[in-house]
Coordinates of C-alpha atoms and ligand atoms in Angstrom, one line a residue:
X7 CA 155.6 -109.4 112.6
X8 CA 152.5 -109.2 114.6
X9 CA 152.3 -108.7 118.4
X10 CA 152.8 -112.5 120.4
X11 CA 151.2 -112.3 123.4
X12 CA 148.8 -109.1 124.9
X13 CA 148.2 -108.2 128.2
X14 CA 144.8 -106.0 128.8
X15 CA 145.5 -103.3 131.5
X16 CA 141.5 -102.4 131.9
X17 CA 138.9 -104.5 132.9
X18 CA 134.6 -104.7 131.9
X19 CA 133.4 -104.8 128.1
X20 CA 136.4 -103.1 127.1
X21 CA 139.0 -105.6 128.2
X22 CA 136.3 -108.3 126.5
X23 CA 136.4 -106.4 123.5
X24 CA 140.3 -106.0 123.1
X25 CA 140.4 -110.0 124.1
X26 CA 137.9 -110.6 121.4
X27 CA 140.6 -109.4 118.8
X28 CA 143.1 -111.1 120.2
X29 CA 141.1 -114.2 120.1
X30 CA 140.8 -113.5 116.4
X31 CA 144.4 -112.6 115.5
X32 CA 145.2 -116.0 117.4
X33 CA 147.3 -113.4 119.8
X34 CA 147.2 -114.7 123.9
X35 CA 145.6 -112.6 125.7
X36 CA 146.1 -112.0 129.3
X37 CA 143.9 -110.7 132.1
X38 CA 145.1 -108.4 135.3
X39 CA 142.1 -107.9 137.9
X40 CA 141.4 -106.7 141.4
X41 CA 140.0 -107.8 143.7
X42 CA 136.4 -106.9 142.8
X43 CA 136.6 -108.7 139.5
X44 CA 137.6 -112.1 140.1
X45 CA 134.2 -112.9 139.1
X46 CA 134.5 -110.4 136.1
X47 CA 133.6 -112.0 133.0
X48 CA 136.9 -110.7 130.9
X49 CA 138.9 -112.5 133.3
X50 CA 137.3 -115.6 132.7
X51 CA 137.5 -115.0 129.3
X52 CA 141.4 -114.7 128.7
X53 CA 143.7 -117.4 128.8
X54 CA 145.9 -115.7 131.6
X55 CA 144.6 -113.7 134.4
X56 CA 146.2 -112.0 137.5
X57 CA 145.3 -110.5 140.5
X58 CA 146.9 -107.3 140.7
X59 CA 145.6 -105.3 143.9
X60 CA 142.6 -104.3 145.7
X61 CA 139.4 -103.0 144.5
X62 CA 140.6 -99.1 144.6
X63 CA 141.6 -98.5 141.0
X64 CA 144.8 -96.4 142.4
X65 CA 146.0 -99.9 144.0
X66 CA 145.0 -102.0 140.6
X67 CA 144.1 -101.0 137.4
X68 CA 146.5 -97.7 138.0
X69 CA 149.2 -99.1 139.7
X70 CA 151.9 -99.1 136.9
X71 CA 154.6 -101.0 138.5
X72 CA 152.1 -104.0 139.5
X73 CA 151.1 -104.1 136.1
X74 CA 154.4 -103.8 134.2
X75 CA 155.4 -106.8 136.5
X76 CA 152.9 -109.1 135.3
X77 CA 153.6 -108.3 132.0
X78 CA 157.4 -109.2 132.2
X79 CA 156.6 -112.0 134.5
X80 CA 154.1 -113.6 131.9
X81 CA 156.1 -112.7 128.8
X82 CA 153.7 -110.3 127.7
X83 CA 155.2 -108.1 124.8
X84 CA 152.5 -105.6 124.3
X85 CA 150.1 -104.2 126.4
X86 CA 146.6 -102.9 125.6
X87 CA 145.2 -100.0 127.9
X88 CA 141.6 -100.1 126.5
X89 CA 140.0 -96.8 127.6
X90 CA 140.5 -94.5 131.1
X91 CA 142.5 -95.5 133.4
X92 CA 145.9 -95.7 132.0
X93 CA 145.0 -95.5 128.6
X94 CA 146.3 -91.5 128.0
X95 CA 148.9 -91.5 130.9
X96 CA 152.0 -90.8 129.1
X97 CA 154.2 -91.6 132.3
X98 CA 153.0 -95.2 131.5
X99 CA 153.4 -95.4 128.3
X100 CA 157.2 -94.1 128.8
X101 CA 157.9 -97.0 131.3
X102 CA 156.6 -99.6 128.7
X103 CA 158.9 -97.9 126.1
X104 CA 161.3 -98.0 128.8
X105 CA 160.7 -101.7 129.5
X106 CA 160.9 -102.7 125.8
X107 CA 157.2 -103.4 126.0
X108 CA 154.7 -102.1 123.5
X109 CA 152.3 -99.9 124.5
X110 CA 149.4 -100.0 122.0
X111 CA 148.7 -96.4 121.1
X112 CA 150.3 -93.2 120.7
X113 CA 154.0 -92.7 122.2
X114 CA 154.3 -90.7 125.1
X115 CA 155.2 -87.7 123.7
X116 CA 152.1 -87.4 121.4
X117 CA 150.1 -88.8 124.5
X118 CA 151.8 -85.8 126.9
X119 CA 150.6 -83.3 123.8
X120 CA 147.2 -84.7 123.7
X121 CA 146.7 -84.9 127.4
X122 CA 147.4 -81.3 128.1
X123 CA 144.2 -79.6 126.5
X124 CA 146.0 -76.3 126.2
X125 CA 148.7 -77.2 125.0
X126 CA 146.5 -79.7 122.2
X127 CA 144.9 -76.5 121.5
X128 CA 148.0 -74.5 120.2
X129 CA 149.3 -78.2 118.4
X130 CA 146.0 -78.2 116.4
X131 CA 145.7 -74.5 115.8
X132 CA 149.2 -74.9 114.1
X133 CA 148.3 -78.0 112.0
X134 CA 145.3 -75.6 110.7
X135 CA 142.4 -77.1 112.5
X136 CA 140.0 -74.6 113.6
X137 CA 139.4 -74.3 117.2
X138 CA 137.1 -72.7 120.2
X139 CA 137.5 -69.1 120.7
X140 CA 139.2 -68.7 124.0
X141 CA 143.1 -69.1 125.7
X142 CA 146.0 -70.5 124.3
X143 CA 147.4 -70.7 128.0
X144 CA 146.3 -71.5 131.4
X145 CA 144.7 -69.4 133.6
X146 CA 145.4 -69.2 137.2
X147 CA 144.6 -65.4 138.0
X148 CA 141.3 -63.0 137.7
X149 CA 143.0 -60.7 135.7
X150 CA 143.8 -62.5 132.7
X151 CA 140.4 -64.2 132.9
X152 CA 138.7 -61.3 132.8
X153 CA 140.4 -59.8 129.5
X154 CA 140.1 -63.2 128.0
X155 CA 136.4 -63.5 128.8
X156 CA 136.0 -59.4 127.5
X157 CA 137.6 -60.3 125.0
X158 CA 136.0 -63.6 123.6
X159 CA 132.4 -62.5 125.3
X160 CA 130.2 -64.4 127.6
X161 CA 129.0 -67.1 128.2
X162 CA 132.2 -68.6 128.4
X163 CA 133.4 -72.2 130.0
X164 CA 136.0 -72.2 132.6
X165 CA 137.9 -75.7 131.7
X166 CA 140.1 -78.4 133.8
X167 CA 143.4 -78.7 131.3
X168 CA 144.1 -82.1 132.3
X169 CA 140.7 -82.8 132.0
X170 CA 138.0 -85.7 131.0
X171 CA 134.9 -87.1 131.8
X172 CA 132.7 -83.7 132.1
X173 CA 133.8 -83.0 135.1
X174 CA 135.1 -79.4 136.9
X175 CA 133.9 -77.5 133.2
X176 CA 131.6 -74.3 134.9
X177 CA 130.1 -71.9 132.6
X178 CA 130.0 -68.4 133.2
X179 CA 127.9 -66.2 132.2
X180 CA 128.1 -62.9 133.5
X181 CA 131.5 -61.2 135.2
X182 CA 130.5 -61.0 138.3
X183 CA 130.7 -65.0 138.7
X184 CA 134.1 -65.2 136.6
X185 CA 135.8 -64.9 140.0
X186 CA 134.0 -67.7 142.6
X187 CA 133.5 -70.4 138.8
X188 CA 137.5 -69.5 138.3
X189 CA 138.1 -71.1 141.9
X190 CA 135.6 -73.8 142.2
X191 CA 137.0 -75.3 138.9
X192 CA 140.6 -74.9 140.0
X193 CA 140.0 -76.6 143.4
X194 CA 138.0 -79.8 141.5
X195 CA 140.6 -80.0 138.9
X196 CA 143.5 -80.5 141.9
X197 CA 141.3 -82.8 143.2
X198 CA 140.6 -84.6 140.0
X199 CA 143.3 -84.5 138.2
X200 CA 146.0 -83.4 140.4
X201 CA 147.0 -80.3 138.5
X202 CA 145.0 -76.7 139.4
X203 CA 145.7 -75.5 135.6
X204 CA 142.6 -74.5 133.9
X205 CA 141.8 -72.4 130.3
X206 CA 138.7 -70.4 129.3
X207 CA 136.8 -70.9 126.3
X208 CA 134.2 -69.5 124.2
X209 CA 130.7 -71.3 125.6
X210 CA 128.7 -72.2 122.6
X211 CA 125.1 -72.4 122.6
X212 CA 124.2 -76.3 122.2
X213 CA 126.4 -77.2 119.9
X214 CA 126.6 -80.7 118.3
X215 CA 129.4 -83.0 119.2
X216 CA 130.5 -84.3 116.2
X217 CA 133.9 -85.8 116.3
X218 CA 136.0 -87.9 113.6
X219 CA 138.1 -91.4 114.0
X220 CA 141.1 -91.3 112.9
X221 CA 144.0 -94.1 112.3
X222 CA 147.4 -93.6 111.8
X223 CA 150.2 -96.0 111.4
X224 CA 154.7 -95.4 112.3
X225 CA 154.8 -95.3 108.3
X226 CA 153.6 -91.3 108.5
X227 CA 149.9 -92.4 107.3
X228 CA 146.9 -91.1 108.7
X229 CA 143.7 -91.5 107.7
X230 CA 140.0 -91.0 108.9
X231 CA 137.1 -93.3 109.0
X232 CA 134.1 -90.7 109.2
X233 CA 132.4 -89.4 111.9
X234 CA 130.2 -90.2 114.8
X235 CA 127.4 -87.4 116.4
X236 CA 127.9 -87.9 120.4
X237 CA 125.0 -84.8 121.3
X238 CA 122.8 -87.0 123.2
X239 CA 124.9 -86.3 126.6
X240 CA 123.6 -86.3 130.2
X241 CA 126.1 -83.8 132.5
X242 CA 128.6 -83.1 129.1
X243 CA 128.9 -87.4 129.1
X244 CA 128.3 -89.5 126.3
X245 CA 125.1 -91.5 126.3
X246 CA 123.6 -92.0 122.6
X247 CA 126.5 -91.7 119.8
X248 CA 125.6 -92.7 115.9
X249 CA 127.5 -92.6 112.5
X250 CA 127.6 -90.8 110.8
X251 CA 125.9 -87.5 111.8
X252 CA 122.6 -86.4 110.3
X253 CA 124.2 -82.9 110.1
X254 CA 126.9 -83.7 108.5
X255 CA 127.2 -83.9 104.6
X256 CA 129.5 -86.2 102.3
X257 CA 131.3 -82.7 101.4
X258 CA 131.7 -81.2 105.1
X259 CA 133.3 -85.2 105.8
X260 CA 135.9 -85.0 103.3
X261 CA 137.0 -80.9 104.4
X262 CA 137.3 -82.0 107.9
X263 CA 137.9 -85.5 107.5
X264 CA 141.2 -84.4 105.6
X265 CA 141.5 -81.6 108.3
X266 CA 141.5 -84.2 111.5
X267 CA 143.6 -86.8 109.5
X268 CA 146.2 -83.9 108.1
X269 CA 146.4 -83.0 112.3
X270 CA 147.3 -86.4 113.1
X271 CA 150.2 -86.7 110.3
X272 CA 151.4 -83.4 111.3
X273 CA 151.8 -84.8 115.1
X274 CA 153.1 -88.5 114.4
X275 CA 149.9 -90.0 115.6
X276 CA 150.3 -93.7 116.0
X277 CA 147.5 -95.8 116.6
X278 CA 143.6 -94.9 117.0
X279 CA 142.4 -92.1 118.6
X280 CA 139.4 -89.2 118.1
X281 CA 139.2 -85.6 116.8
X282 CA 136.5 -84.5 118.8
X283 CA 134.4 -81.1 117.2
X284 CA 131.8 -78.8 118.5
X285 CA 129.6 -78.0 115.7
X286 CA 127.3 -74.7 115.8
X287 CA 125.8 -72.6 113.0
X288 CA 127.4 -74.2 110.2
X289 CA 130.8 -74.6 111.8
X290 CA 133.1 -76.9 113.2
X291 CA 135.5 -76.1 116.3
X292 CA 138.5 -78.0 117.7
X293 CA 137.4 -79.6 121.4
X294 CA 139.9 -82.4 122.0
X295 CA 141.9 -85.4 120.8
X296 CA 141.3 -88.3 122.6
X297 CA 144.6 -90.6 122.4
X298 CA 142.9 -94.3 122.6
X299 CA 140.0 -96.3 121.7
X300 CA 136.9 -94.8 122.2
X301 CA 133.5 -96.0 124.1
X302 CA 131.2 -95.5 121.0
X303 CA 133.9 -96.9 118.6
X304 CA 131.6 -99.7 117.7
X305 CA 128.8 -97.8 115.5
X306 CA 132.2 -96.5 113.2
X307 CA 132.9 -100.3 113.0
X308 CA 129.5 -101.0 111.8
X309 CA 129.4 -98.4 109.0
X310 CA 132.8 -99.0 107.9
X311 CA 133.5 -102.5 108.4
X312 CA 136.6 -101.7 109.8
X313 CA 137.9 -103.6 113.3
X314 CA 139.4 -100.6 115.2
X315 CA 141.1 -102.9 117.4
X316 CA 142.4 -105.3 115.3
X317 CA 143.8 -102.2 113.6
X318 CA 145.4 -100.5 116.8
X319 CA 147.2 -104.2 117.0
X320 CA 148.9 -104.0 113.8
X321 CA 149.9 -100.1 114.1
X322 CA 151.6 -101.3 116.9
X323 CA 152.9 -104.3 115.3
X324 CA 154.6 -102.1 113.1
X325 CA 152.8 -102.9 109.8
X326 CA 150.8 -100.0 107.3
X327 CA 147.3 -99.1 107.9
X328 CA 145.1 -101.9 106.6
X329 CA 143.1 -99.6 104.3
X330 CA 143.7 -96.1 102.3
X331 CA 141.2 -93.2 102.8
X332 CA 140.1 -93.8 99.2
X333 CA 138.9 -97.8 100.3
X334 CA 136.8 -96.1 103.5
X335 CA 133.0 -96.9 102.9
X336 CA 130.4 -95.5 105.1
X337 CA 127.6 -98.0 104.7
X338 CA 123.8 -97.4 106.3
X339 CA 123.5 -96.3 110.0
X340 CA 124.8 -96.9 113.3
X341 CA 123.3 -96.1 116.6
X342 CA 124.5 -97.2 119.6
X343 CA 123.3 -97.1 123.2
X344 CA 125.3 -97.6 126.5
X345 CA 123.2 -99.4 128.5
X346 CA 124.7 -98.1 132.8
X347 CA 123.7 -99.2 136.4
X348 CA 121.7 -95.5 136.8
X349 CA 118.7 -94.7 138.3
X350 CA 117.5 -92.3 135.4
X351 CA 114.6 -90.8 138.2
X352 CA 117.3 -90.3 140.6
X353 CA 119.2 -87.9 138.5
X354 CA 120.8 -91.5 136.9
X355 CA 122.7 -92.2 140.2
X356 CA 124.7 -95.3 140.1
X357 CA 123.3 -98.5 141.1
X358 CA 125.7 -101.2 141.2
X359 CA 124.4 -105.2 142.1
X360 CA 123.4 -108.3 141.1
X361 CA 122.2 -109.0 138.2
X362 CA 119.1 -111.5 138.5
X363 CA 118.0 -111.8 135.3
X364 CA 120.0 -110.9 132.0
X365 CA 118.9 -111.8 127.9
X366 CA 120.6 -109.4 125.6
X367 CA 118.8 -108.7 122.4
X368 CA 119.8 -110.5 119.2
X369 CA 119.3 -110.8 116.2
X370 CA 119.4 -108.8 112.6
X371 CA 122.0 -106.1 112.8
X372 CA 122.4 -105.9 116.4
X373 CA 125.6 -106.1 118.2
X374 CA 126.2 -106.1 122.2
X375 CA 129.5 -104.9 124.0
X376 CA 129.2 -106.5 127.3
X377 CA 130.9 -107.8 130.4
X378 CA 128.4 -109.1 132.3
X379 CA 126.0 -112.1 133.1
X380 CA 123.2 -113.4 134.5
X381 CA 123.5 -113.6 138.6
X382 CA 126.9 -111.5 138.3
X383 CA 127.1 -108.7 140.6
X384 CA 128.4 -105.2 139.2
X385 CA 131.0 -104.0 141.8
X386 CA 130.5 -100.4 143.1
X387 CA 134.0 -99.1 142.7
X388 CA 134.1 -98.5 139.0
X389 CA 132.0 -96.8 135.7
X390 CA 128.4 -98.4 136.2
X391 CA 128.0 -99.8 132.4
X392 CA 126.7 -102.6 131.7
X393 CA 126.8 -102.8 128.3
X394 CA 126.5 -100.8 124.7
X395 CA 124.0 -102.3 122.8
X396 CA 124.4 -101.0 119.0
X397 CA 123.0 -101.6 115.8
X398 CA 122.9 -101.1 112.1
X399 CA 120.5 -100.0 109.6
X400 CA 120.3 -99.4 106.1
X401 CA 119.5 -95.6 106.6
X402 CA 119.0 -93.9 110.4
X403 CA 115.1 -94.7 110.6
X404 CA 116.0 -99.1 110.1
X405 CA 118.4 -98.0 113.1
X406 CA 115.9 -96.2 114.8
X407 CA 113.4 -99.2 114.2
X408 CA 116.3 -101.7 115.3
X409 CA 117.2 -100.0 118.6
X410 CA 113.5 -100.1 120.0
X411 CA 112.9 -103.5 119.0
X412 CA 116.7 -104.5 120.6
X413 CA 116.0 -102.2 123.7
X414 CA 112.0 -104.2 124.3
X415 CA 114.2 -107.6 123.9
X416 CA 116.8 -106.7 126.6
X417 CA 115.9 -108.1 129.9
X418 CA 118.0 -106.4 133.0
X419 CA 116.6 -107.8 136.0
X420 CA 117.9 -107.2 139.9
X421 CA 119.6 -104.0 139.6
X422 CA 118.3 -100.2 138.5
X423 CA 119.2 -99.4 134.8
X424 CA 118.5 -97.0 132.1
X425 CA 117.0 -98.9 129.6
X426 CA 113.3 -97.7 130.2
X427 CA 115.1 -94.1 129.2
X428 CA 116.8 -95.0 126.0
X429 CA 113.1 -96.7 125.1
X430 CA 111.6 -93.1 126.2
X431 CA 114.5 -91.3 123.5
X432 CA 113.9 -93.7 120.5
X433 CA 109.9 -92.6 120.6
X434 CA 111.3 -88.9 121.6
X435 CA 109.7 -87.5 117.8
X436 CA 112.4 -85.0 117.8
X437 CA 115.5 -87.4 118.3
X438 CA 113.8 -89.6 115.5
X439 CA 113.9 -86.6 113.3
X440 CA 117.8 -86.4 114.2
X441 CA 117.6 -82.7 115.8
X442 CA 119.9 -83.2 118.4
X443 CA 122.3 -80.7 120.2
X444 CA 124.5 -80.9 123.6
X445 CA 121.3 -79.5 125.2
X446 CA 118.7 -82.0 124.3
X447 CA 118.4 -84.6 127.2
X448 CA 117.9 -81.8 129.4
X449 CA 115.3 -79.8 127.5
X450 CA 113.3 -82.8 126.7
X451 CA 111.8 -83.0 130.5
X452 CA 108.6 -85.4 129.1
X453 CA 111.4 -88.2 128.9
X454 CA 112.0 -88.3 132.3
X455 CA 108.3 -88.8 132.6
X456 CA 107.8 -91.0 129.8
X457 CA 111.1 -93.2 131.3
X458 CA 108.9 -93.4 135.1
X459 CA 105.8 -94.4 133.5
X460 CA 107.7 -97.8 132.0
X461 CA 109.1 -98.5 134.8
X462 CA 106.2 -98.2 136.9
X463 CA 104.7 -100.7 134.1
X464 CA 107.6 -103.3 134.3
X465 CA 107.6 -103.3 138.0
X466 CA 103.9 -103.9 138.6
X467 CA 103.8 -106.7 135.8
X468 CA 107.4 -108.0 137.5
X469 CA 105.3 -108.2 140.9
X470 CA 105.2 -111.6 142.2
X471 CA 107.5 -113.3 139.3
X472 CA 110.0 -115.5 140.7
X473 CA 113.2 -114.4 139.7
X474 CA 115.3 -117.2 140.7
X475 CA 113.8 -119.7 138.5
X476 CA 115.6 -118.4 135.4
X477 CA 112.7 -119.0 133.2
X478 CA 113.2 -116.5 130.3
X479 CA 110.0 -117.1 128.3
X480 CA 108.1 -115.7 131.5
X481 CA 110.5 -113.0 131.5
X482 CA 110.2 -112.5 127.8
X483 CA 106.3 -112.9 128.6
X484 CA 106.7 -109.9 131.1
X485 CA 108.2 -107.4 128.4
X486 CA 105.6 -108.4 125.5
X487 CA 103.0 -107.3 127.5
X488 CA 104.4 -103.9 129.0
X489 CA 105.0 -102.8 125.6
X490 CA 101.1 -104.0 124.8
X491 CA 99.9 -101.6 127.8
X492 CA 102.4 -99.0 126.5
X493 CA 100.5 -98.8 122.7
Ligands
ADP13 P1 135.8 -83.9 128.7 O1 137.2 -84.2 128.2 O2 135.8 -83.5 130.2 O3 134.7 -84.8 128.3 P2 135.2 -82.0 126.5 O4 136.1 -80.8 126.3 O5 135.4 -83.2 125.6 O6 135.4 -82.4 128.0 O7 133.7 -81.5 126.5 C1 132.7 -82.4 126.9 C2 131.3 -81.8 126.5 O8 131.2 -80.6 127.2 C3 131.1 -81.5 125.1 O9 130.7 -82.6 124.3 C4 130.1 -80.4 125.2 O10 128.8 -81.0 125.4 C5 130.5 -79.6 126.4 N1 131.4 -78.5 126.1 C6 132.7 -78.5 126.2 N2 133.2 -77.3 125.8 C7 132.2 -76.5 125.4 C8 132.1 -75.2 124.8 N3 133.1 -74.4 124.6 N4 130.8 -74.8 124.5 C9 129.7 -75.6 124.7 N5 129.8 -76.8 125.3 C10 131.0 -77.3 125.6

């Protein structure tokens, strides 16, 4: 029987998007919020919300007692995590089991595997997948750091265990700083993540990040829905992702495809979650599962035609997969773009505000993930994205084409964003010609320049224009002709 009623423990386009589902599987959905985002546009948007704390996310969206109490108190029966905050905590999802409520994703065993990179590492190298070159175990002293790094040769990257977002990885690349990268990345992974464990790895040259979706359902199947290419990273974080990946060909996707999705059998995986690859000279190598929905999910919905979400809801409603591997279809292209609150000439700083103006782009094949509107104000406390704006094509250069002309009709008006940079990438002749590696925003230095000289455009034709009188034609007006000066 399907789920009755769902409460959304995460907040922004996310918690939109999992209420969307909801909305479709005629499922209530409820809200929790803090105090930031009463304003929010996914609390307006479920049928139920609550105020669960203030605006710190350790007094809100992370406080797991708060949150389990709304649920009871509002006979919530399942709860959706969306992505970060408690999405891979697998103390939380052992107090839902606990509390008879369902958690919808992995258990928390499979989430406490997944969540300890090291430990995911050994798992995976068991099930067969191929991984990076490096430690099967933590590392706490020099000694053992050194013979690994000998060992597996430099460069190599000196990695948080409990992990995410980019952040505490150093890279080493000659002995002499193995000792002073070993402590840094210790001391910002305890105050991170709480834990001081760290592993070494083999640091491969710009790689591509190519990583597979995967579904799996409490029947034992497991299957995989392709891949998406994620190189198009600013500080080892996502910013451009597409499906499928113009490296990868229809025989390399069934050999790993079958790899990822035999990994997630062999582990019990329940739910949706990502087998993420580096990929360099011809070969693939294990980085990490991530146990949730992921932020670039949509451009795998495009090609496929399969709703992740709606799928993660009836995993956990107990019913088989929706589809066998032999029904997946990848159909045309996907791109997607996540539009963030950055300054990309200030080293994409955040830049959280009101929004004065706001018109997302429409249209043929186009598809926005959002959680804001026009005169709401972004709250500084959390991730600064706005949106993802993604779209489909019959093959990548109808993507390509799409994006630009989605990315002119976007109007963000009142706050600094990076849409003048994702313009810059879609002209960039080498990303049009899909040669993309880990490496590439930094490399490509003219985009910086290229991304300034919009701007400067846009904010000398934006001089004077009223911006409170709403008027979109004028603002409409206002982009036609900055992309005229730009020809
Ligand atoms: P996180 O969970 O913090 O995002 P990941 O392990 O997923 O960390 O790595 C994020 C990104 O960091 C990768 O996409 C890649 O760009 C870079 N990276 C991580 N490990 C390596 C490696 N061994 N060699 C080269 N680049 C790496």
């Amino acid at each position: 029987m399907m789920l009755g009623k769902i409460l959304v423990a995460n907040r922004g386009e996310i918690a939109v998007r999992v209420m969307r589902a909801c909305r479709e599987m005629s499922i209530p959905c409820v809200a929790v919020y803090s105090e930031a985002d009463r304003d929010a546009l996914f609390v307006k948007y479920a049928d139920e919300a609550f105020c669960i704390g203030p605006p710190p996310a350790r007094a809100s969206y992370l406080n797991i007692a708060k949150v389990i109490e709304v649920a009871k108190g509002c006979g919530a029966g399942a709860i959706h995590p969306g992505y970060g905050f408690l999405a891979e905590n697998p103390e939380f999802a052992r107090v839902c089991e606990k509390e008879g409520i369902k958690f919808i994703g992995p258990s928390s065993r499979v989430l406490a595997l997944m969540g300890d990179k090291v430990a995911a590492r050994r798992e995976m190298r068991k099930a067969g997948v191929p991984v990076v070159p490096g430690a099967d175990e933590c590392i706490t002293e020099f000694g053992p750091a050194r013979d690994v790094a000998r060992e597996i040769g430099y460069p190599v990257i000196i990695k948080p265990s409990g992990g995410g977002g980019g952040i505490g990885m150093t890279v080493v690349t000659r002995e002499e700083e193995l000792a002073g990268a070993l402590k840094s990345s210790q001391a910002v992974a305890t105050n991170t993540f709480g834990i001081c464990d760290v592993y070494i790895e083999k640091y491969l040259p710009d790689p591509r990040h190519i990583e597979f979706q995967l579904l799996g359902d409490s029947k034992g199947n497991g299957i995989h829905l392709g891949e998406r290419e994620c190189s198009i990273q600013r500080r080892h974080q996502k910013l451009v992702e597409e499906s499928p990946s113009p490296a990868v060909t229809a025989s390399m996707r069934a050999e790993m495809g079958e790899i990822a999705a035999g990994a997630a059998r062999f582990v019990g995986y329940e739910g949706a979650g990502t087998m993420e690859f580096l990929f360099s000279e011809g070969k693939f190598y294990f980085l990490e599962v991530n146990a949730r929905v992921q932020v670039e999910h949509p451009v795998t919905e495009m090609v496929t035609g399969v709703d992740i979400v709606k799928e993660q809801i009836r995993i956990a409603s107990g019913l088989p997969l929706g589809l066998r591997q032999e029904e997946v279809r990848m159909n045309g292209w996907a791109l997607e773009c996540r539009i963030n609150a950055e300054d990309p000439l200030n080293e994409f700083a955040p830049s959280p505000g009101r929004i004065r103006e706001y018109r997302p782009p429409g249209g043929p094949g186009v598809r926005v993930d959002d959680g804001v509107y026009v005169r709401y104000s972004i709250p500084p406390f959390y991730d600064p994205m706005i949106s993802k704006v993604i779209v489909w094509g019959r093959d990548r250069m109808e993507a390509v084409s799409r994006m630009r002309r989605a990315l002119y009709e976007y109007v963000i008006l009142g706050i600094k964003n990076n849409l003048a940079f994702h313009r810059a990438l879609m002209e960039n002749p080498r990303f049009v010609k899909g040669e993309l590696d880990t490496g590439f925003i930094e490399r490509e230095t003219g985009l910086l320049q290229e991304t300034k000289r919009t701007m400067d455009e846009e904010a000398w034709l934006g001089k004077g224009w009223s911006s409170s009188s709403g008027d979109l034609k004028r603002i409409a007006a206002v982009s036609a002709v900055a992309a005229l000066i730009r020809r």
